[in-house]
PDB file of C-alpha atoms in Angstrom:
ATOM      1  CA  UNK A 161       0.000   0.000   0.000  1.00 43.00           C
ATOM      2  CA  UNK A 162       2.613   2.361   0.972  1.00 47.00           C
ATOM      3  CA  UNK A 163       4.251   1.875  -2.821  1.00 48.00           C
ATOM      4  CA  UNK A 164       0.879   2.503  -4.302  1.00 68.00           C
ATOM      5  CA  UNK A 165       0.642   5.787  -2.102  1.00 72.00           C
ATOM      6  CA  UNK A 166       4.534   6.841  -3.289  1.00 78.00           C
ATOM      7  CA  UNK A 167       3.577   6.085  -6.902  1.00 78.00           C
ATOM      8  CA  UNK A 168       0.326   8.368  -7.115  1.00 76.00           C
ATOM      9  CA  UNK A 169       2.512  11.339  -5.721  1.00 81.00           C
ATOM     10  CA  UNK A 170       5.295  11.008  -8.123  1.00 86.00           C
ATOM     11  CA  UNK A 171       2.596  10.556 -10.882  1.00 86.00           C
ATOM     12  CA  UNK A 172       0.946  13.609  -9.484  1.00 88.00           C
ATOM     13  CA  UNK A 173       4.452  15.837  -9.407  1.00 90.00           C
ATOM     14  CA  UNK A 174       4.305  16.580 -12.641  1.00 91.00           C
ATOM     15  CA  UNK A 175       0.855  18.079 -12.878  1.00 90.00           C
ATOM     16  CA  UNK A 176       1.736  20.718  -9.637  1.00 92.00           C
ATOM     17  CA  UNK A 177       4.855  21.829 -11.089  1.00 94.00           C
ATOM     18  CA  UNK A 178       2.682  22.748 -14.354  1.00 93.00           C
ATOM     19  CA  UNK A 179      -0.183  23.634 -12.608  1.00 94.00           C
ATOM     20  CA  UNK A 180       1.941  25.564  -9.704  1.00 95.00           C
ATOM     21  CA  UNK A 181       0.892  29.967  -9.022  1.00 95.00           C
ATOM     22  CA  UNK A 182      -1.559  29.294 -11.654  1.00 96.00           C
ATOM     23  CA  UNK A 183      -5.818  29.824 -11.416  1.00 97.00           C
ATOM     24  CA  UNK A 184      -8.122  27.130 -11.488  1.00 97.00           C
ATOM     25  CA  UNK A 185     -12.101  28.218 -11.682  1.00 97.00           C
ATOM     26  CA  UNK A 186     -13.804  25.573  -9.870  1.00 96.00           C
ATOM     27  CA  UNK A 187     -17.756  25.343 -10.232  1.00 94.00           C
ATOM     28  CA  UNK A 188     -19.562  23.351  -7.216  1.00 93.00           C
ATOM     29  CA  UNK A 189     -22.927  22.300  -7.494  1.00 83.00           C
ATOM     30  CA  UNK A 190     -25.916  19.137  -8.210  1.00 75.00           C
ATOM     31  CA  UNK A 191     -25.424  16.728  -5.057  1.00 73.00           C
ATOM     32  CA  UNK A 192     -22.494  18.764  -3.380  1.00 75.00           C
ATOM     33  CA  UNK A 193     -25.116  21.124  -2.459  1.00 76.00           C
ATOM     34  CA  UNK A 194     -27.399  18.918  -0.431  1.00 76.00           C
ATOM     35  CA  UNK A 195     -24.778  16.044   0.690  1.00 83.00           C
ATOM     36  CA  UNK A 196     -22.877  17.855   3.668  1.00 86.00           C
ATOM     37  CA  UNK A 197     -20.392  14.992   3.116  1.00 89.00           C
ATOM     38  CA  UNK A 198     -19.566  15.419  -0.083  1.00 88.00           C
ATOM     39  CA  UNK A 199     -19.448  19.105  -0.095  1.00 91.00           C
ATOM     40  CA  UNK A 200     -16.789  18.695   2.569  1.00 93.00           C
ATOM     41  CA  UNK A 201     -14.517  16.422   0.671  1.00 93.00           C
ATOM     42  CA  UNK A 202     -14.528  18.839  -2.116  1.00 93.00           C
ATOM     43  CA  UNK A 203     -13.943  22.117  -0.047  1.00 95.00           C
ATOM     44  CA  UNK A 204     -10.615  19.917   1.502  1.00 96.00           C
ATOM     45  CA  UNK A 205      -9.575  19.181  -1.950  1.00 95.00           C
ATOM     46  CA  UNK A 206      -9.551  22.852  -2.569  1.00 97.00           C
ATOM     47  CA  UNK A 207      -7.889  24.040   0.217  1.00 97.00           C
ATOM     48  CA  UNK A 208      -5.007  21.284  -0.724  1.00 96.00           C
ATOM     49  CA  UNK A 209      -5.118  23.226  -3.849  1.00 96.00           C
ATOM     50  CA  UNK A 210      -4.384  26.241  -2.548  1.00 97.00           C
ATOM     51  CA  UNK A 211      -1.590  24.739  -0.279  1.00 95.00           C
ATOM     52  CA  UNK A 212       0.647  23.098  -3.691  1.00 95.00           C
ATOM     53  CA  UNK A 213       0.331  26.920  -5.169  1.00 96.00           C
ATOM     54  CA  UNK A 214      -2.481  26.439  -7.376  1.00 97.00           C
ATOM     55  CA  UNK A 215      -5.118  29.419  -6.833  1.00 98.00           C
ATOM     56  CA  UNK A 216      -8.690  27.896  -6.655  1.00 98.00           C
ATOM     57  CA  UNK A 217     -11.725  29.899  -7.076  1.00 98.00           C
ATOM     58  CA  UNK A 218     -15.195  28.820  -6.684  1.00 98.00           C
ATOM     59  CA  UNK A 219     -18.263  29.694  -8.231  1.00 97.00           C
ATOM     60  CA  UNK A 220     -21.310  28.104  -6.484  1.00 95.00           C
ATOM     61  CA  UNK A 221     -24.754  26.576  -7.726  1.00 88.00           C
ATOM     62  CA  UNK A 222     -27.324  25.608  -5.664  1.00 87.00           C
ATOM     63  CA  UNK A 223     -30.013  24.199  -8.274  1.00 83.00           C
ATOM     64  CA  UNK A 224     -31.151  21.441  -6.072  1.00 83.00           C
ATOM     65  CA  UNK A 225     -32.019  23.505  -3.181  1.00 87.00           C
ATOM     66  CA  UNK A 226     -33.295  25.972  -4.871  1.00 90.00           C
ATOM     67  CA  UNK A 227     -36.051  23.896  -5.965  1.00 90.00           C
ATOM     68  CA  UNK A 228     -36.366  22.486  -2.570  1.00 90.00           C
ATOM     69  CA  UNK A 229     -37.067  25.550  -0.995  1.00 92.00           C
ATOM     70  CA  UNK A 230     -39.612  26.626  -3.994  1.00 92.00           C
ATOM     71  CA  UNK A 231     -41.729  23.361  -3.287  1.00 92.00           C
ATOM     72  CA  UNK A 232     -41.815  24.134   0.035  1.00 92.00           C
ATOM     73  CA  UNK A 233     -43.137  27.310  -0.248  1.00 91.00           C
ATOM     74  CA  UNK A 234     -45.862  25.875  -2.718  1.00 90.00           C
ATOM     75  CA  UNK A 235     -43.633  26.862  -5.794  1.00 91.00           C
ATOM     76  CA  UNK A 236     -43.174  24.517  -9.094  1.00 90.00           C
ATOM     77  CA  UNK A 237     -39.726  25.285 -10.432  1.00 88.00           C
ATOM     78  CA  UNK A 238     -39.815  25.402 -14.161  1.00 85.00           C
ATOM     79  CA  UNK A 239     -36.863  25.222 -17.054  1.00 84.00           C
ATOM     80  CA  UNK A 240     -35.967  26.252 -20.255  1.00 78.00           C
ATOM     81  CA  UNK A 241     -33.282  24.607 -22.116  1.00 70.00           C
ATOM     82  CA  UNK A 242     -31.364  24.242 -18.262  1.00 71.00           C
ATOM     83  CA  UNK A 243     -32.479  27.421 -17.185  1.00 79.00           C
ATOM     84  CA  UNK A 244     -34.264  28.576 -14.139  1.00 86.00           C
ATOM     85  CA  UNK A 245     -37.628  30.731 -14.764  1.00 88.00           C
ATOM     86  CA  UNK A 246     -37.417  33.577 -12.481  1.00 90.00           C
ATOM     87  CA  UNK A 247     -40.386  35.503 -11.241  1.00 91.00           C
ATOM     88  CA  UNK A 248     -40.077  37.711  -8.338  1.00 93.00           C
ATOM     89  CA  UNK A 249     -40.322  35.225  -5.697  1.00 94.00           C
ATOM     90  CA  UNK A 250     -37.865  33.154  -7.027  1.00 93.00           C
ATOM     91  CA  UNK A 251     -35.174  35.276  -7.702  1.00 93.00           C
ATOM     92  CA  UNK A 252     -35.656  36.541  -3.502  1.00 93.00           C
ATOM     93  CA  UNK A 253     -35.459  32.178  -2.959  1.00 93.00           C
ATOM     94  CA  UNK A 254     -32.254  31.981  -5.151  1.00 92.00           C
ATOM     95  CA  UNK A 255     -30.711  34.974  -3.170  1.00 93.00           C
ATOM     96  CA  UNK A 256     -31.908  33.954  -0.308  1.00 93.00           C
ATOM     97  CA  UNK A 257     -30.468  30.225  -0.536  1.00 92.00           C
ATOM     98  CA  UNK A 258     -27.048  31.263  -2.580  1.00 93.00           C
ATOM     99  CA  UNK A 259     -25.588  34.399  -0.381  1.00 93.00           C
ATOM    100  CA  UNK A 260     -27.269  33.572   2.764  1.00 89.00           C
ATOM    101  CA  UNK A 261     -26.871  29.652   3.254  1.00 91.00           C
ATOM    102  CA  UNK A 262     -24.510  27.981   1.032  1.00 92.00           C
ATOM    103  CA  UNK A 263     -22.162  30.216   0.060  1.00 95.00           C
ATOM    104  CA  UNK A 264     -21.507  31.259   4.002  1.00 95.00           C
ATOM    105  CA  UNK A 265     -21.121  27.360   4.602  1.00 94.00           C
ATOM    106  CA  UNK A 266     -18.863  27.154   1.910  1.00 96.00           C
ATOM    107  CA  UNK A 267     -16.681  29.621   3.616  1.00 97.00           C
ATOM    108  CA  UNK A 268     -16.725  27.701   7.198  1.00 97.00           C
ATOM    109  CA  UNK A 269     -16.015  24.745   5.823  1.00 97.00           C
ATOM    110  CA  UNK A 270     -12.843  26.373   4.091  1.00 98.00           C
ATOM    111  CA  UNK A 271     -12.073  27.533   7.247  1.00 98.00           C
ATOM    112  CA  UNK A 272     -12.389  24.177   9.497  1.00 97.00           C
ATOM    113  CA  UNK A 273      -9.922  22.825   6.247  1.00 97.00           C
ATOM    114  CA  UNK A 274      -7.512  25.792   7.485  1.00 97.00           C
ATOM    115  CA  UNK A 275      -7.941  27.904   4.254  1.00 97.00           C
ATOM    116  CA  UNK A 276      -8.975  31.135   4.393  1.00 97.00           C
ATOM    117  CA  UNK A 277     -12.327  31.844   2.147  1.00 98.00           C
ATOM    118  CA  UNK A 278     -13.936  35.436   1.222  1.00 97.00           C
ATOM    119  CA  UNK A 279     -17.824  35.248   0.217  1.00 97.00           C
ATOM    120  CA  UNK A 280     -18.892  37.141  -2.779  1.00 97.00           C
ATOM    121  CA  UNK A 281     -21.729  37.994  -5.107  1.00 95.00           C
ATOM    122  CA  UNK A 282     -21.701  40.128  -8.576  1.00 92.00           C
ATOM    123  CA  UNK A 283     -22.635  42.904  -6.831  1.00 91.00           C
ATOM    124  CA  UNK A 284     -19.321  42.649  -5.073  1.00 93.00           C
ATOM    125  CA  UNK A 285     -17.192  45.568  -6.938  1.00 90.00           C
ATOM    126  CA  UNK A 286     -19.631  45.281  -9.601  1.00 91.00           C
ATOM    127  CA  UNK A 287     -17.526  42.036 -10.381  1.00 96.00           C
ATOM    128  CA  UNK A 288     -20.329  40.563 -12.815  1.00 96.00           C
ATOM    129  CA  UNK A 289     -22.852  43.098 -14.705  1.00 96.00           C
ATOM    130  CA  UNK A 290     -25.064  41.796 -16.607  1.00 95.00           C
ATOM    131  CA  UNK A 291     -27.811  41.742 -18.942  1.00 94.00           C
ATOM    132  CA  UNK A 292     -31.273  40.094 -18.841  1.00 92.00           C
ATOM    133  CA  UNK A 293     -31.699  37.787 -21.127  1.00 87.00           C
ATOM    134  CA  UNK A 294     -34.295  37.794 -24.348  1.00 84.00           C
ATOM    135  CA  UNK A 295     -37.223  36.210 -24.781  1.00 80.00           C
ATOM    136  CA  UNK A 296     -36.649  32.408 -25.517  1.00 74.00           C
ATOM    137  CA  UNK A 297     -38.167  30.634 -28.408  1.00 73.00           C
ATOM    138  CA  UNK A 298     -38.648  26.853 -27.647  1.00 65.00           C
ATOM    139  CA  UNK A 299     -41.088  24.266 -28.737  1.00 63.00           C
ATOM    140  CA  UNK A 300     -43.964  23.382 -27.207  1.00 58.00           C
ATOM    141  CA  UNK A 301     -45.892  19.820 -28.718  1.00 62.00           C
ATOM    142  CA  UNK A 302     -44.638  21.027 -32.117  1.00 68.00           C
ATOM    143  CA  UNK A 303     -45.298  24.898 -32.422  1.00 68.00           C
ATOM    144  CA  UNK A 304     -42.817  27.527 -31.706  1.00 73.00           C
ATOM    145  CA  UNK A 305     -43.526  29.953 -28.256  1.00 74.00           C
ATOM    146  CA  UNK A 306     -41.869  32.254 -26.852  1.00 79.00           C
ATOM    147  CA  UNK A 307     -40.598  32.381 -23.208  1.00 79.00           C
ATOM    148  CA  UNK A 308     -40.197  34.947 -21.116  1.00 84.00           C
ATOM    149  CA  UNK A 309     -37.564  33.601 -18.349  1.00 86.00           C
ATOM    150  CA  UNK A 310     -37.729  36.399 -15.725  1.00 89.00           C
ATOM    151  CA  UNK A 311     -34.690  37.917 -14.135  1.00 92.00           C
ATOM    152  CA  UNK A 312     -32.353  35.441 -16.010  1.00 91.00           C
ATOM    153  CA  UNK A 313     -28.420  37.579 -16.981  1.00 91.00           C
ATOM    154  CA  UNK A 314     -26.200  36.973 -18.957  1.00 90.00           C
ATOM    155  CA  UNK A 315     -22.875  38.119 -18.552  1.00 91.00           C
ATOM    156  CA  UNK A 316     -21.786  41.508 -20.359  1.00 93.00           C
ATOM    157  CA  UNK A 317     -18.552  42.268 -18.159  1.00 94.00           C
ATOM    158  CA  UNK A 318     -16.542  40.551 -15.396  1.00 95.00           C
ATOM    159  CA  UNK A 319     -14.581  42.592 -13.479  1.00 95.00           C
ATOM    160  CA  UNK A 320     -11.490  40.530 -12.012  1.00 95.00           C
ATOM    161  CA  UNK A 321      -9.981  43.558 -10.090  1.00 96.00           C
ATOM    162  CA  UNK A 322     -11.458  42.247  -6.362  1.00 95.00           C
ATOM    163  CA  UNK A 323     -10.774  38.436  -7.243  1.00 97.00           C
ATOM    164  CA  UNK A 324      -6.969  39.346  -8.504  1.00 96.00           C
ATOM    165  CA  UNK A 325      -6.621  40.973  -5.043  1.00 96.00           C
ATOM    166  CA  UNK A 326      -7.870  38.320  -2.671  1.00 97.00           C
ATOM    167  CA  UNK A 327      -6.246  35.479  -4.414  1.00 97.00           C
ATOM    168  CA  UNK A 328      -2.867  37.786  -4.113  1.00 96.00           C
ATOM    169  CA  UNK A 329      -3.655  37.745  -0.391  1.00 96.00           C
ATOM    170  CA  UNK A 330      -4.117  34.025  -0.324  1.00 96.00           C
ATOM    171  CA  UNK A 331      -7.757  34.113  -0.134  1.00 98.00           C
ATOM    172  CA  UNK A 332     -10.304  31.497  -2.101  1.00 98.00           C
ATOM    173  CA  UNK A 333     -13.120  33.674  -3.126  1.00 98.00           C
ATOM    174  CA  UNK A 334     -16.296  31.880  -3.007  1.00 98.00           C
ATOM    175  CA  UNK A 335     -19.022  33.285  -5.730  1.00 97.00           C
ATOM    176  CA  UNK A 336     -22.730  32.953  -5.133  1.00 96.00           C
ATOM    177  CA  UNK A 337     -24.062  33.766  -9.205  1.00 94.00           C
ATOM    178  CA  UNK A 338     -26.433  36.827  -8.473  1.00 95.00           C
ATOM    179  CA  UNK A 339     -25.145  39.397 -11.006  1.00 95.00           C
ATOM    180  CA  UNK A 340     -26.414  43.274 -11.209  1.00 94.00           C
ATOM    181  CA  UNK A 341     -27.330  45.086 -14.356  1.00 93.00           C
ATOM    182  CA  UNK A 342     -26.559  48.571 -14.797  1.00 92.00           C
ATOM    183  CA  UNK A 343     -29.910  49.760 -13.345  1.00 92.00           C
ATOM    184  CA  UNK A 344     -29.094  47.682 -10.061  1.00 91.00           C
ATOM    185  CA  UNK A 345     -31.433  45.051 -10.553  1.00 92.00           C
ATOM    186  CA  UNK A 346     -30.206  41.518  -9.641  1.00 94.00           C
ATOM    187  CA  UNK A 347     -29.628  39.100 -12.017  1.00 94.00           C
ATOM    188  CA  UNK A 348     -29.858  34.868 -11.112  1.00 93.00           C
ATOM    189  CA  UNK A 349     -26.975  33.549 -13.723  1.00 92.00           C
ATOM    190  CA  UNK A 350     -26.959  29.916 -14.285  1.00 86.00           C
ATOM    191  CA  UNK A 351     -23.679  28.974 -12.263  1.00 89.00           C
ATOM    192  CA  UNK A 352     -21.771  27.262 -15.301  1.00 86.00           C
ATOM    193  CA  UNK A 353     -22.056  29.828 -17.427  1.00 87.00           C
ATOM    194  CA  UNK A 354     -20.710  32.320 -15.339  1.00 91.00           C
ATOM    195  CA  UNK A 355     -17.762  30.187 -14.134  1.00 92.00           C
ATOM    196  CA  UNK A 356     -17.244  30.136 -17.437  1.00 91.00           C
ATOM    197  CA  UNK A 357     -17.089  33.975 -18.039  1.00 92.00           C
ATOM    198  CA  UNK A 358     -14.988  34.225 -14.923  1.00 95.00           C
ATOM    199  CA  UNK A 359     -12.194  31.968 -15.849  1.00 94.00           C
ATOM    200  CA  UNK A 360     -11.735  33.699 -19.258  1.00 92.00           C
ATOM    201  CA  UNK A 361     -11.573  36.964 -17.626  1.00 94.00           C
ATOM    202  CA  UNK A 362      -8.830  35.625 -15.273  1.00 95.00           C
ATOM    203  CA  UNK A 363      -7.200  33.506 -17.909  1.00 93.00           C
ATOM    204  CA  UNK A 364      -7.428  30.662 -15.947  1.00 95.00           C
ATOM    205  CA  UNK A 365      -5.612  27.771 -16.760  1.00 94.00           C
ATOM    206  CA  UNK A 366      -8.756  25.377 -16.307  1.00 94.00           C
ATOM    207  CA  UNK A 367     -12.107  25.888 -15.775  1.00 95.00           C
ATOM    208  CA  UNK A 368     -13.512  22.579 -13.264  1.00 94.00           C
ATOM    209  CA  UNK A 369     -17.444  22.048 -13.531  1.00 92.00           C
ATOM    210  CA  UNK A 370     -18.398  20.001 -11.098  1.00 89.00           C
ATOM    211  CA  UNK A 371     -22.125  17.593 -11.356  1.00 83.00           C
ATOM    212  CA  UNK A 372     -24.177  14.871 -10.674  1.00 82.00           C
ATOM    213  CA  UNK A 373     -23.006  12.952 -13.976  1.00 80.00           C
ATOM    214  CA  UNK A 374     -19.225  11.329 -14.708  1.00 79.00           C
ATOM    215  CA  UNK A 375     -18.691  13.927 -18.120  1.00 82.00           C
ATOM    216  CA  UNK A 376     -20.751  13.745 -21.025  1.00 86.00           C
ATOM    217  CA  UNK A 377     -22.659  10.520 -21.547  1.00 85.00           C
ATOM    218  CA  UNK A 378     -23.468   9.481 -25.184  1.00 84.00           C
ATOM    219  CA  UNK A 379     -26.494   7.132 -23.373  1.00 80.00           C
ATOM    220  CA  UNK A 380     -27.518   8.849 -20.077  1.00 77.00           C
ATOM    221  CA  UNK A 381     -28.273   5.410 -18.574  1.00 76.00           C
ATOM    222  CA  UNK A 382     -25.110   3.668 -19.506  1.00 78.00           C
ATOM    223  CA  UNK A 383     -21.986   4.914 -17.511  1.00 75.00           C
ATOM    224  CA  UNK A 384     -19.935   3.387 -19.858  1.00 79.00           C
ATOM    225  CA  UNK A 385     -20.963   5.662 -23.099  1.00 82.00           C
ATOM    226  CA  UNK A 386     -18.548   8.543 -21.156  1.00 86.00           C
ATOM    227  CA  UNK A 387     -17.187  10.969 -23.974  1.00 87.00           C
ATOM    228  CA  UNK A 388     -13.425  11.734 -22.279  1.00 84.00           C
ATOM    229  CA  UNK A 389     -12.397  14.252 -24.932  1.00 88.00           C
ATOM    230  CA  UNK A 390     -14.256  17.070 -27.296  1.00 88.00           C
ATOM    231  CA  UNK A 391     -13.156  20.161 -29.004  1.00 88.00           C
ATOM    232  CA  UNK A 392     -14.753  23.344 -29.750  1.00 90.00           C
ATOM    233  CA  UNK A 393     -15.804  22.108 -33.107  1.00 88.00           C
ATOM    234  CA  UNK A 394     -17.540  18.765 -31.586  1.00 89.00           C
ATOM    235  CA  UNK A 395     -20.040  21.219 -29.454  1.00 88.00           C
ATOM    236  CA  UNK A 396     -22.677  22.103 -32.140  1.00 88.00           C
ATOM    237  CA  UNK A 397     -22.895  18.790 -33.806  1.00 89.00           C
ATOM    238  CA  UNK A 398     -23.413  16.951 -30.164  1.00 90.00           C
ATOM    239  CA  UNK A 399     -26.475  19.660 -29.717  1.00 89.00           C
ATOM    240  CA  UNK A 400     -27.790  19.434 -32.685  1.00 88.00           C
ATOM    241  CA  UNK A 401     -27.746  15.148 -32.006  1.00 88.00           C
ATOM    242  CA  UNK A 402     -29.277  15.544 -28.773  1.00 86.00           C
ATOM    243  CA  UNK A 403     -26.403  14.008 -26.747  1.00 89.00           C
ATOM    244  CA  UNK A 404     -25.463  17.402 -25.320  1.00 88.00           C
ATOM    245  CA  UNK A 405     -29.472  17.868 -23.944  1.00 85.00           C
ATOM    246  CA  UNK A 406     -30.798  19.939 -20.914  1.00 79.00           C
ATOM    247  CA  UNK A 407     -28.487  21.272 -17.884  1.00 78.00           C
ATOM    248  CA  UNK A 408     -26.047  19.686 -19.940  1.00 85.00           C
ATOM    249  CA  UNK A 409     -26.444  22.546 -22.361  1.00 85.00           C
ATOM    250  CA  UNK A 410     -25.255  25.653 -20.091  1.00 80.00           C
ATOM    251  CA  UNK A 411     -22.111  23.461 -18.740  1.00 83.00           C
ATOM    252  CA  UNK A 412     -20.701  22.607 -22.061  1.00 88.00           C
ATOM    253  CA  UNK A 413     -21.507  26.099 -23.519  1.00 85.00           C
ATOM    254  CA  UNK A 414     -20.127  28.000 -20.294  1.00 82.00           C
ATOM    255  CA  UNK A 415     -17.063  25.689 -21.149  1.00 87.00           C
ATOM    256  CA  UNK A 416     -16.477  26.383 -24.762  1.00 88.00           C
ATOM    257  CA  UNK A 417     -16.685  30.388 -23.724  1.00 85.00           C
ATOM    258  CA  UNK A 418     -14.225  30.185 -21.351  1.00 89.00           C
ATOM    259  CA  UNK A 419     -11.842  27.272 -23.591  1.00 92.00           C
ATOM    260  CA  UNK A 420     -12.410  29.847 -26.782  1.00 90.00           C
ATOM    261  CA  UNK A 421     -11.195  33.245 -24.540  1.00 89.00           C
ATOM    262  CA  UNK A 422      -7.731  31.501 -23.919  1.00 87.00           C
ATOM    263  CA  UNK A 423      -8.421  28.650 -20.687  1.00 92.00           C
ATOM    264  CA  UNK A 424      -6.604  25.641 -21.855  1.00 90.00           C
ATOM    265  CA  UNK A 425      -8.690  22.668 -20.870  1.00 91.00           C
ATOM    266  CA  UNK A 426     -11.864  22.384 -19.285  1.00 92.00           C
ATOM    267  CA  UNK A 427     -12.981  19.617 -17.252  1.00 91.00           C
ATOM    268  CA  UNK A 428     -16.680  18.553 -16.638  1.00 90.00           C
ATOM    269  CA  UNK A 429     -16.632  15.984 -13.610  1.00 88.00           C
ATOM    270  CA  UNK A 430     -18.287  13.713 -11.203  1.00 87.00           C
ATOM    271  CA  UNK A 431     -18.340  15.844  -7.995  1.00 83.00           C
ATOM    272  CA  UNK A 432     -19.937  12.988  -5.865  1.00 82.00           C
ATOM    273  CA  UNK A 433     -17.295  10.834  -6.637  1.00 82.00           C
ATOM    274  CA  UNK A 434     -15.157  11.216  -3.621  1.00 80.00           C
ATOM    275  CA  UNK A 435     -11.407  13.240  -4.828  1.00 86.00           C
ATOM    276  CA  UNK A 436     -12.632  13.020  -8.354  1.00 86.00           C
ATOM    277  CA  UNK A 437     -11.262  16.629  -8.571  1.00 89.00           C
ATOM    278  CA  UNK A 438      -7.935  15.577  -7.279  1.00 89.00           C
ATOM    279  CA  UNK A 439      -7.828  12.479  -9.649  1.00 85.00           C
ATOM    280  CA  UNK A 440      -8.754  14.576 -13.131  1.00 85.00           C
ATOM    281  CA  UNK A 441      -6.165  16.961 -12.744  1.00 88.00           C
ATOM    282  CA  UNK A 442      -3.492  14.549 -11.285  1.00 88.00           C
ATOM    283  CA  UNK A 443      -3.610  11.523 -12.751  1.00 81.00           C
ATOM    284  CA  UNK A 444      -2.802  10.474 -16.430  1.00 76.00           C
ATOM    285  CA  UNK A 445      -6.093   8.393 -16.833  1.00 70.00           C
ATOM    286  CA  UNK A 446      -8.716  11.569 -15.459  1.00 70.00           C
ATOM    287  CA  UNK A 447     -11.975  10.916 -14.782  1.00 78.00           C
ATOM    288  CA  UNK A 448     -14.675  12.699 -16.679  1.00 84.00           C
ATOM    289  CA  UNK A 449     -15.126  14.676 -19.829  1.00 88.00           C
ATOM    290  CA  UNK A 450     -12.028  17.245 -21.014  1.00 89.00           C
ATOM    291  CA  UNK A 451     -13.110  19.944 -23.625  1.00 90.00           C
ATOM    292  CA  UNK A 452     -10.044  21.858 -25.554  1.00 88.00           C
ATOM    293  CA  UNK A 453      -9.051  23.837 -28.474  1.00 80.00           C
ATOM    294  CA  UNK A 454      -6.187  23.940 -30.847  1.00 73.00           C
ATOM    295  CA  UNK A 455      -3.263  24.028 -29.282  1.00 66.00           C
ATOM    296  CA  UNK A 456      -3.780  22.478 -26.612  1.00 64.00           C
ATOM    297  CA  UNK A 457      -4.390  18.752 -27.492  1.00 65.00           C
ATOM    298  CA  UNK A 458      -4.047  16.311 -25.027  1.00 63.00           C
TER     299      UNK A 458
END
């Protein structure tokens, strides 16, 4: 056993000298957000992050309780195309459940890890205005409607200034994604896309989206069917086939923003999978689905 141990660190040496002072944008959410187990494996493989010189920042979902909190308050959560509809109501829910709950457990459980972690929102700095988004068009039993998704953004600038600064003091910002347009108004972002806008803006070295789901699955009920590599150019076609469908949609299109502005590699991952974090970006095999563009093939 202790050979096996001394093997996986001298196949992991590699990987932190590459990977050493650089930024890694690490989206948590799906079962990490309800599962107080899992969430704390993750938050210690972050801190250990920060600790071999890598600088980790996280930008939080919170889907699943979300909708938890909506049902209990006699709400039906609705979608479009992986996106949240957003009345009034839910938009004080999401705020209420991001900022106020997870992201300030996030930060204690950095802390009990010994890291030191820094809660923030869009409004933070103005780090994230945004936009609301259009009208969608979607089908409905054959015909085409419109859809008015409520207070839905979508990034128009990231700021980096704040985040530079507290990663320069050592800090792992934690980001709950509740964005603010230029009127004020706050603006739910779906998590992955943002992530993805944030770690182009910091030319992060890999973006890290973290789900319910080991990578892209050509069969969602066969765990075998796992696509480990795409490019940019394999994005529409998979949409277009259906095999990139639903909340899948935002992740992989989050990813291919922030792959096109300059990140290298981005990784969509099992985060229920205990250290599959630690394993995909340490290990030669990896464990989930890789997206890249030219020039930096595998």
């Amino acid at each position: 056993m202790s050979l096996k141990r001394e093997n996986v660190l001298i196949e992991a040496l590699p990987y932190m000298q590459e990977f050493y002072d650089s930024v890694m944008v690490i989206k948590v959410g799906g079962n990490a957000m309800v599962n107080v187990q899992v969430m704390e494996d993750i938050i210690k493989d972050i801190v250990l992050l920060r600790f071999v010189g890598i600088k980790p920042v996280i930008v939080h979902g919170g889907g699943p309780e979300i909708t938890e909190k909506m049902t209990r308050m006699g709400k039906k959560a609705e979608f479009v195309e992986g996106l949240r509809i957003t009345d009034d109501e839910t938009l004080e829910i999401a705020r209420m459940v991001l900022v106020g709950n997870i992201n300030t457990k996030m930060i204690s459980l950095i802390g009990k890890a010994g890291g030191k972690g820094i809660g923030l929102t869009g409004h933070d700095g103005r780090m994230i205005l945004a936009r609301k988004k259009a009208v969608q068009k979607v089908m409905v039993e054959g015909v085409e409607t419109e859809v008015d998704i409520g207070w839905v953004g979508e990034s128009e600038v990231i700021n980096p200034e704040i985040l530079r600064i507290v990663l320069e003091k050592g800090y792992i910002p934690v980001i709950s994604p509740i964005a603010v347009d230029v009127a004020g108004n706050a603006l739910n972002i779906n998590a992955d896309t943002v992530a993805g806008d944030i770690a182009a803006a910091l030319s992060a070295k890999k973006l890290i989206l973290m789900t319910d789901v080991s990578g892209l699955l050509r069969d969602m009920n066969d765990l075998e069917s796992r696509i480990s590599r795409i490019t940019l150019d394999d994005v529409d076609p998979l949409i277009s086939e259906g095999i990139i469908r639903g909340g899948m949609i935002p992740k992989i299109k989050g990813a291919a923003v922030a792959v096109k502005s300059g990140v290298e590699r981005a990784h969509i991952i099992n985060g229920s999978v205990s250290h599959s974090m630690l394993l995909e970006l340490f290990t030669d095999g990896g464990v989930g689905t890789m997206i890249y563009g030219p020039g930096f093939e595998p």
